[in-house]
PDB file of C-alpha atoms in Angstrom:
ATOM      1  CA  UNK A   1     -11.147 -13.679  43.124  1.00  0.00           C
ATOM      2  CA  UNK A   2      -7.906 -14.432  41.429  1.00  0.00           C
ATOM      3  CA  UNK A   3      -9.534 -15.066  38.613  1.00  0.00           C
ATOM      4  CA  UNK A   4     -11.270 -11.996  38.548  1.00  0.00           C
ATOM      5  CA  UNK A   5      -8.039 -10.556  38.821  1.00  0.00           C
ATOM      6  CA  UNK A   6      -6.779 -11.853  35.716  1.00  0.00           C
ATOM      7  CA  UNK A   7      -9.539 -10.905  33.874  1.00  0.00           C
ATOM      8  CA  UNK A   8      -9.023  -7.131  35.055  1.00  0.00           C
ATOM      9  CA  UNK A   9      -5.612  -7.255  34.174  1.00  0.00           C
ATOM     10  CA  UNK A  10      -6.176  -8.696  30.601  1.00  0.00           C
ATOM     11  CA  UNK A  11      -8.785  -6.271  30.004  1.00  0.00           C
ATOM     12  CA  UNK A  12      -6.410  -3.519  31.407  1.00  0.00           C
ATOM     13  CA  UNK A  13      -3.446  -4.939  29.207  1.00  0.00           C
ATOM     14  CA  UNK A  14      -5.645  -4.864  26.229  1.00  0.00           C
ATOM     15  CA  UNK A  15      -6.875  -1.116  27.246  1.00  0.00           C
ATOM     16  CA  UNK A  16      -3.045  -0.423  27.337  1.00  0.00           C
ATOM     17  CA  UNK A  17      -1.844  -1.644  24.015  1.00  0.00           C
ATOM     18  CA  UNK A  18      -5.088  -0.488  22.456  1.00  0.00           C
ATOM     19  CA  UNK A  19      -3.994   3.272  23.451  1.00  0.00           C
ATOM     20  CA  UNK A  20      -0.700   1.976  22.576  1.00  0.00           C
ATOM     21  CA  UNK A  21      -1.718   1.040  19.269  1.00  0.00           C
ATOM     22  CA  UNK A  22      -3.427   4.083  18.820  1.00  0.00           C
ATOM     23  CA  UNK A  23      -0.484   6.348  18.837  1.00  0.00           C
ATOM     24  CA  UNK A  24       1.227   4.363  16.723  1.00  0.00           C
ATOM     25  CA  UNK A  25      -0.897   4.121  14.328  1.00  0.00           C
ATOM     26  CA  UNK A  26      -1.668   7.603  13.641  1.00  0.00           C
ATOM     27  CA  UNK A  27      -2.706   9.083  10.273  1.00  0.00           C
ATOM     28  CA  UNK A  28       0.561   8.902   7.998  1.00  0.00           C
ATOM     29  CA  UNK A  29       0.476  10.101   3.896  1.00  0.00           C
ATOM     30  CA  UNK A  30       3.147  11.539   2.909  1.00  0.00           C
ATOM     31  CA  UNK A  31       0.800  12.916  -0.594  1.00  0.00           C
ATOM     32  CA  UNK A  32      -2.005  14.381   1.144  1.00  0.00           C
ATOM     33  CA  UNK A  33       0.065  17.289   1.336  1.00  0.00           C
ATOM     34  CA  UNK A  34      -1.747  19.158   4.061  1.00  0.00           C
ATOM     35  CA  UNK A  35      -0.069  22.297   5.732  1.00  0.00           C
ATOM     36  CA  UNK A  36      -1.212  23.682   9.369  1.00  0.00           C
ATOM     37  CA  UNK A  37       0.150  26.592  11.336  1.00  0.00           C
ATOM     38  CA  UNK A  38       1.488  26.327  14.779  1.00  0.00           C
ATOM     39  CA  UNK A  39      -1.777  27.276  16.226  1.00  0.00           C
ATOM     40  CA  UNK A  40      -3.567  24.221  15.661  1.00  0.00           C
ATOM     41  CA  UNK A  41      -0.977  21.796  16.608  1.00  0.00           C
ATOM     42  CA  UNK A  42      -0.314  20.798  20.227  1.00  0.00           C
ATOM     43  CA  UNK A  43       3.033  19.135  21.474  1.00  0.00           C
ATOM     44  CA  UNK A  44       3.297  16.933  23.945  1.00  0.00           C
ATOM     45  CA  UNK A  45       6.456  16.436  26.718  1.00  0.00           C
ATOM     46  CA  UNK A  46       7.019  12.930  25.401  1.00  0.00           C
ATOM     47  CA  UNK A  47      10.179  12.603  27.531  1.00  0.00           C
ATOM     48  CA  UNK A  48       8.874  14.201  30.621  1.00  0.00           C
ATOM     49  CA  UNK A  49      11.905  16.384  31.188  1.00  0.00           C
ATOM     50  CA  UNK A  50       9.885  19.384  30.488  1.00  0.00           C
ATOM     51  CA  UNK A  51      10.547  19.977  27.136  1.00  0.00           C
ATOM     52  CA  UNK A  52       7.524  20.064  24.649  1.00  0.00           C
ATOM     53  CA  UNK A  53       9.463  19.089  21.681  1.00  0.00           C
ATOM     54  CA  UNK A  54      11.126  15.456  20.071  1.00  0.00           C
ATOM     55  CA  UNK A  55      15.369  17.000  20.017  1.00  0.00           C
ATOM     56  CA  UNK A  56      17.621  14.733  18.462  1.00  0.00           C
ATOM     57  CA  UNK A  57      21.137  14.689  17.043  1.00  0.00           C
ATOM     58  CA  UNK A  58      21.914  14.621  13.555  1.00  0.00           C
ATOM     59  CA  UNK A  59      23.436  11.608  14.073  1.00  0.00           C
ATOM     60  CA  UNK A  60      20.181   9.963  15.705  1.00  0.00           C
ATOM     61  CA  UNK A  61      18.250  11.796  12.709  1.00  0.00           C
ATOM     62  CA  UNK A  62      20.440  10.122   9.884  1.00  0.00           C
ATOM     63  CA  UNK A  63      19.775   6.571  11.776  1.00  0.00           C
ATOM     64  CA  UNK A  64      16.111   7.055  11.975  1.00  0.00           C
ATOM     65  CA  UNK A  65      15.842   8.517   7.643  1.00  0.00           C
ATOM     66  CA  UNK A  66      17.944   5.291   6.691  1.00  0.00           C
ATOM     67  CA  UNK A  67      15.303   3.154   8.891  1.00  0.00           C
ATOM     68  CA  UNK A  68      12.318   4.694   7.245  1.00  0.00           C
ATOM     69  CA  UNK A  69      14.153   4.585   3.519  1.00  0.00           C
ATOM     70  CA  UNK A  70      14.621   1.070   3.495  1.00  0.00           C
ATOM     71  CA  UNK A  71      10.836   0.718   4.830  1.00  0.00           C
ATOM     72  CA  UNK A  72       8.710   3.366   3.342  1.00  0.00           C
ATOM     73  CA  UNK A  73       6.470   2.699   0.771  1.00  0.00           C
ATOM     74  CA  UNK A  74       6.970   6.547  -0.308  1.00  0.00           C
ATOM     75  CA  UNK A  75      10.254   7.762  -1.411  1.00  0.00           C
ATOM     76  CA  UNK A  76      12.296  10.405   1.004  1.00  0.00           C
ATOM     77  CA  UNK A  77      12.131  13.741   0.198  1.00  0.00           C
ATOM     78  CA  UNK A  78      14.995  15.811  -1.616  1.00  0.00           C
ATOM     79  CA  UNK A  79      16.207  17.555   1.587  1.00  0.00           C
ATOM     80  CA  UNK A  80      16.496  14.252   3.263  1.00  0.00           C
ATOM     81  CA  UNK A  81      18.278  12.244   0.903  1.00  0.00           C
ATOM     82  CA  UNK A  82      20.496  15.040   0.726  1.00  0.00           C
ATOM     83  CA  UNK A  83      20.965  14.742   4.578  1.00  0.00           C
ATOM     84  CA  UNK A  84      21.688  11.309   4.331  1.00  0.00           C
ATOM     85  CA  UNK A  85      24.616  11.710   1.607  1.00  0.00           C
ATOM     86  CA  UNK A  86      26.486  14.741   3.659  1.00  0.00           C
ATOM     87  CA  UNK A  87      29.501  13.980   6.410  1.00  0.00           C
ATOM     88  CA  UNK A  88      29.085  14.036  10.237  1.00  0.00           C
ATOM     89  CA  UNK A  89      30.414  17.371  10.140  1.00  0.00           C
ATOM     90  CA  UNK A  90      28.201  18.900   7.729  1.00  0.00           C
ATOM     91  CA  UNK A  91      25.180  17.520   9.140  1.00  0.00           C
ATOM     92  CA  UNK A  92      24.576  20.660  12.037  1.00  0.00           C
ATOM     93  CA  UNK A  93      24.561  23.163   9.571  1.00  0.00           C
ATOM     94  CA  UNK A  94      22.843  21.826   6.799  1.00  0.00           C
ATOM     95  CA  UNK A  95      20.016  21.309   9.767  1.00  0.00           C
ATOM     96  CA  UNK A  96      20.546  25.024  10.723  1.00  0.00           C
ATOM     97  CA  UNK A  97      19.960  26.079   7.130  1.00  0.00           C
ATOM     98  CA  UNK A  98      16.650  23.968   6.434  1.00  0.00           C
ATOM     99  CA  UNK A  99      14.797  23.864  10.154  1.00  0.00           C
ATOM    100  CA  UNK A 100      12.494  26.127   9.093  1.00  0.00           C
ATOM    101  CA  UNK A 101      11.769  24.969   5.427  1.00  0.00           C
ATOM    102  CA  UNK A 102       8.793  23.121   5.114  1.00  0.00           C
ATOM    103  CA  UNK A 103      10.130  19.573   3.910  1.00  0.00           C
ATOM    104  CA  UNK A 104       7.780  18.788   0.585  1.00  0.00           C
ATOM    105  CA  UNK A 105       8.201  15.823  -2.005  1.00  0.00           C
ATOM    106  CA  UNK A 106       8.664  17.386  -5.891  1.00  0.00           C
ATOM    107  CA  UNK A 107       8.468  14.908  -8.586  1.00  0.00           C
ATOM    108  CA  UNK A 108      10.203  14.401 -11.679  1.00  0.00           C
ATOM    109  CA  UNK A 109       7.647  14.641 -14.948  1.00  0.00           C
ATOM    110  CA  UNK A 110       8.679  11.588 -17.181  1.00  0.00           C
ATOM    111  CA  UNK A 111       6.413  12.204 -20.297  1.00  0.00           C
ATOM    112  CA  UNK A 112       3.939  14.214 -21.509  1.00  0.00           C
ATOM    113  CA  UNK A 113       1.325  14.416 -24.194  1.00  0.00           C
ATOM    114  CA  UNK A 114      -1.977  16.473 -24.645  1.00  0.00           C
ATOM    115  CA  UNK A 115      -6.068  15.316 -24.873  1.00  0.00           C
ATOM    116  CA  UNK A 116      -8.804  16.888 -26.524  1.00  0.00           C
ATOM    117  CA  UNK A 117     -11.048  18.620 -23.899  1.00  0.00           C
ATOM    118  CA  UNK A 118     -14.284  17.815 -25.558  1.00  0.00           C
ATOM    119  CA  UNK A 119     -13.813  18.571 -29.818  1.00  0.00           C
ATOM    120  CA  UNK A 120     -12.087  16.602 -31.948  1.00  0.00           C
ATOM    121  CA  UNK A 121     -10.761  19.990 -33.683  1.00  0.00           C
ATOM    122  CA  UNK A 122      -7.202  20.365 -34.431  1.00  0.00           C
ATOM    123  CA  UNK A 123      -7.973  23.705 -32.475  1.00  0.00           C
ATOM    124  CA  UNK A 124      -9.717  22.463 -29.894  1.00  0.00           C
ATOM    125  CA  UNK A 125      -8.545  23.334 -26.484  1.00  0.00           C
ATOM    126  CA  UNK A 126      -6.022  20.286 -25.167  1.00  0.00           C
ATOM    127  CA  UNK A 127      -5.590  18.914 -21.863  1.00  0.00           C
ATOM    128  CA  UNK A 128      -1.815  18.567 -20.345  1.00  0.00           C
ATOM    129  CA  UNK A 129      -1.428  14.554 -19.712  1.00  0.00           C
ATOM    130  CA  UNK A 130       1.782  14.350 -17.690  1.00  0.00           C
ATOM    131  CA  UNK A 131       3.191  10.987 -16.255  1.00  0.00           C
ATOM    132  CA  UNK A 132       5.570  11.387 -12.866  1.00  0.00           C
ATOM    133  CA  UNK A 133       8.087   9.484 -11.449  1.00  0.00           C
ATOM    134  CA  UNK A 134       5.883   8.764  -8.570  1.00  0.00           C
ATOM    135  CA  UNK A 135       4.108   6.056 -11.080  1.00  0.00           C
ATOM    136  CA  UNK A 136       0.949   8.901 -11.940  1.00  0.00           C
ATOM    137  CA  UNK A 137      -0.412  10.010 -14.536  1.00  0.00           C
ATOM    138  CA  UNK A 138      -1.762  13.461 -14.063  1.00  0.00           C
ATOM    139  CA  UNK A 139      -4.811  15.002 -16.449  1.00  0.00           C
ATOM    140  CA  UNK A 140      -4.193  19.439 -16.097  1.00  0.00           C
ATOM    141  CA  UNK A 141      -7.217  21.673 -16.968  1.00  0.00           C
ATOM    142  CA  UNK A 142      -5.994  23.861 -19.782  1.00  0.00           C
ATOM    143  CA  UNK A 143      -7.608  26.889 -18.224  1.00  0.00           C
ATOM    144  CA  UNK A 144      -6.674  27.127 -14.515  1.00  0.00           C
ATOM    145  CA  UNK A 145      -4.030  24.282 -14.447  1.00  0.00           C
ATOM    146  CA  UNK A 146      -5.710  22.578 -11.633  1.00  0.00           C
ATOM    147  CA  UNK A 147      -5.445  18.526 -11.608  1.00  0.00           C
ATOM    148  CA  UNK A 148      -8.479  17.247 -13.356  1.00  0.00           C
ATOM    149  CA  UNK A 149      -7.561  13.648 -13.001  1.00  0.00           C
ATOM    150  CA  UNK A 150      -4.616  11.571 -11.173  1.00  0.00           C
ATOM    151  CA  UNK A 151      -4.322   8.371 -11.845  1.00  0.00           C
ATOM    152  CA  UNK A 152      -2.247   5.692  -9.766  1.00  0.00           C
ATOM    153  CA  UNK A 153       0.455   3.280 -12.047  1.00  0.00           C
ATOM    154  CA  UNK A 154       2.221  -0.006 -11.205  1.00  0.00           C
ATOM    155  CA  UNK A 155       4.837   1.419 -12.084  1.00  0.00           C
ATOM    156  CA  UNK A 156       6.962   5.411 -13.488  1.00  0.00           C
ATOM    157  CA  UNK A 157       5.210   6.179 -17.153  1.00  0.00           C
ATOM    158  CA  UNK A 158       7.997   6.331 -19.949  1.00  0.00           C
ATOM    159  CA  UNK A 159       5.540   6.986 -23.121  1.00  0.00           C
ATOM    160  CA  UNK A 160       2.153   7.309 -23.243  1.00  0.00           C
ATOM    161  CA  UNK A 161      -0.622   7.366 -26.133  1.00  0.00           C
ATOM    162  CA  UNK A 162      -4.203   8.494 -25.808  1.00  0.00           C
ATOM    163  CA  UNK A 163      -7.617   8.745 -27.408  1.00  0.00           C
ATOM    164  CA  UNK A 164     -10.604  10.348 -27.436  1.00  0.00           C
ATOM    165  CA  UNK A 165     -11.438  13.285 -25.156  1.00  0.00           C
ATOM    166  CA  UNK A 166     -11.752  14.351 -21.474  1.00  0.00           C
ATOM    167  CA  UNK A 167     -15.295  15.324 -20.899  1.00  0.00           C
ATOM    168  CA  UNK A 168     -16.532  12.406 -23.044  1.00  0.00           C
ATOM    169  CA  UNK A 169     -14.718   9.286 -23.381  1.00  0.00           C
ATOM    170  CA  UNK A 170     -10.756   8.570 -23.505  1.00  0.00           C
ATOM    171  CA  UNK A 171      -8.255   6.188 -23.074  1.00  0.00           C
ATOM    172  CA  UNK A 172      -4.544   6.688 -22.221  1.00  0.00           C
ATOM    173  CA  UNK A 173      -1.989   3.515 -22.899  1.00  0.00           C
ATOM    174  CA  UNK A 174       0.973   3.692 -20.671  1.00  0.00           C
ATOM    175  CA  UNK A 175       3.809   2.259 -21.133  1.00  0.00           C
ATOM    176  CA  UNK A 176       6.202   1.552 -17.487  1.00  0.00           C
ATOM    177  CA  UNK A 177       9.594   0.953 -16.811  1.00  0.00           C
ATOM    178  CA  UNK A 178       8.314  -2.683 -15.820  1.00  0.00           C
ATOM    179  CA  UNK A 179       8.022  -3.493 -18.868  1.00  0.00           C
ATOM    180  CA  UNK A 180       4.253  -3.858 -19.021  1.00  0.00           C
ATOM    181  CA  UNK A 181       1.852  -1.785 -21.022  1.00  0.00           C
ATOM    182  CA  UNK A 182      -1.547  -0.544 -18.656  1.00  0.00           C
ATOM    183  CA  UNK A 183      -4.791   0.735 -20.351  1.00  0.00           C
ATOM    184  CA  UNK A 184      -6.420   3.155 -18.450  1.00  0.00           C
ATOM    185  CA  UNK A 185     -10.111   4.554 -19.341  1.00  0.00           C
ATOM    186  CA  UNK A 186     -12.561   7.371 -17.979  1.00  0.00           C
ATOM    187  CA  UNK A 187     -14.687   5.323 -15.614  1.00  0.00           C
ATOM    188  CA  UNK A 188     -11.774   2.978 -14.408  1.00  0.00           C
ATOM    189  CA  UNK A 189     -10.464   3.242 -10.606  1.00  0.00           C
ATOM    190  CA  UNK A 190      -7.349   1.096 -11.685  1.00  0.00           C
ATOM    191  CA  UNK A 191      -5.439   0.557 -14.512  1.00  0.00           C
ATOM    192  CA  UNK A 192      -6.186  -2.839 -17.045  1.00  0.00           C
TER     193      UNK A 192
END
């Protein structure tokens, strides 16, 4: 019986931090960039005092954006570095202001050049090639400016070089702030 016992229990405690686990790890990507509206979310009284939303201080708010700076693999946004750099006594307002701003991630274009779309022409139509600081490189349809291609770097672009064109066959050279150079072609998932 007692070892029945134990046996329930372990299952429970592995029920329990499997639900634990759950919540924890919930769906997190800062660049999927997805937007809801209030009707298709649903809060929860995490605190059970009642109240259906997470309150904090700004104080507890600059503590918990210095913990996930130092471990993020994604950079903060602009409003929250911001937040991070202002004095206790600025911090209520500057929450006031931006509470109802959506909080989005802009990047910083680092170089540019253009691609053939499919003719060698000199006046054939030419594809935007940008490279961002958030180590992309970024391939724009000259027509509706729409991302054709995005491409996933090592490390931030600083100059890039490419051949050939879009709809057939084309290679972009990259060269990072690491100091390496990466080769990147059509077909290719990663860069060489």
């Amino acid at each position: 019986m007692a070892a029945a016992s134990s046996s329930d229990s372990d299952a429970c405690g592995a029920e329990s931090n499997e639900a634990n686990s759950k919540w924890l790890d919930a769906h997190y990507d800062p660049m999927a960039n997805i937007h809801t509206f209030s009707a298709c979310l649903a809060l929860a009284d995490l605190h059970g005092d009642g109240e259906y939303k997470d309150r904090i201080d700004p104080l507890t708010l600059k503590e918990m954006l210095e913990s996930i700076r130092e471990t993020a693999e994604e950079p903060l946004s602009i409003q929250s570095l911001r937040f991070l750099q202002l004095e206790l006594s600025e911090m209520e307002a500057f929450v006031n202001q931006h509470k109802s701003n959506s909080i989005k991630r802009q990047t910083v274009i680092t170089t540019m050049t253009t691609l053939k779309k499919n003719l060698a022409d000199e006046d054939a139509v030419s594809c935007l090639v940008l490279g961002t600081e958030n180590k992309e490189l970024l391939v724009l349809d000259p027509e509706a400016f729409t991302i054709l291609a995005k491409m996933s770097l090592p490390s931030v672009p600083v100059f890039l070089e490419v051949s050939g064109q879009f709809d057939v066959e084309f290679r972009l050279a990259a060269a990072c702030r690491n100091g390496n150079i990466y080769i990147l072609r059509r077909d290719s998932k990663h860069p060489k």
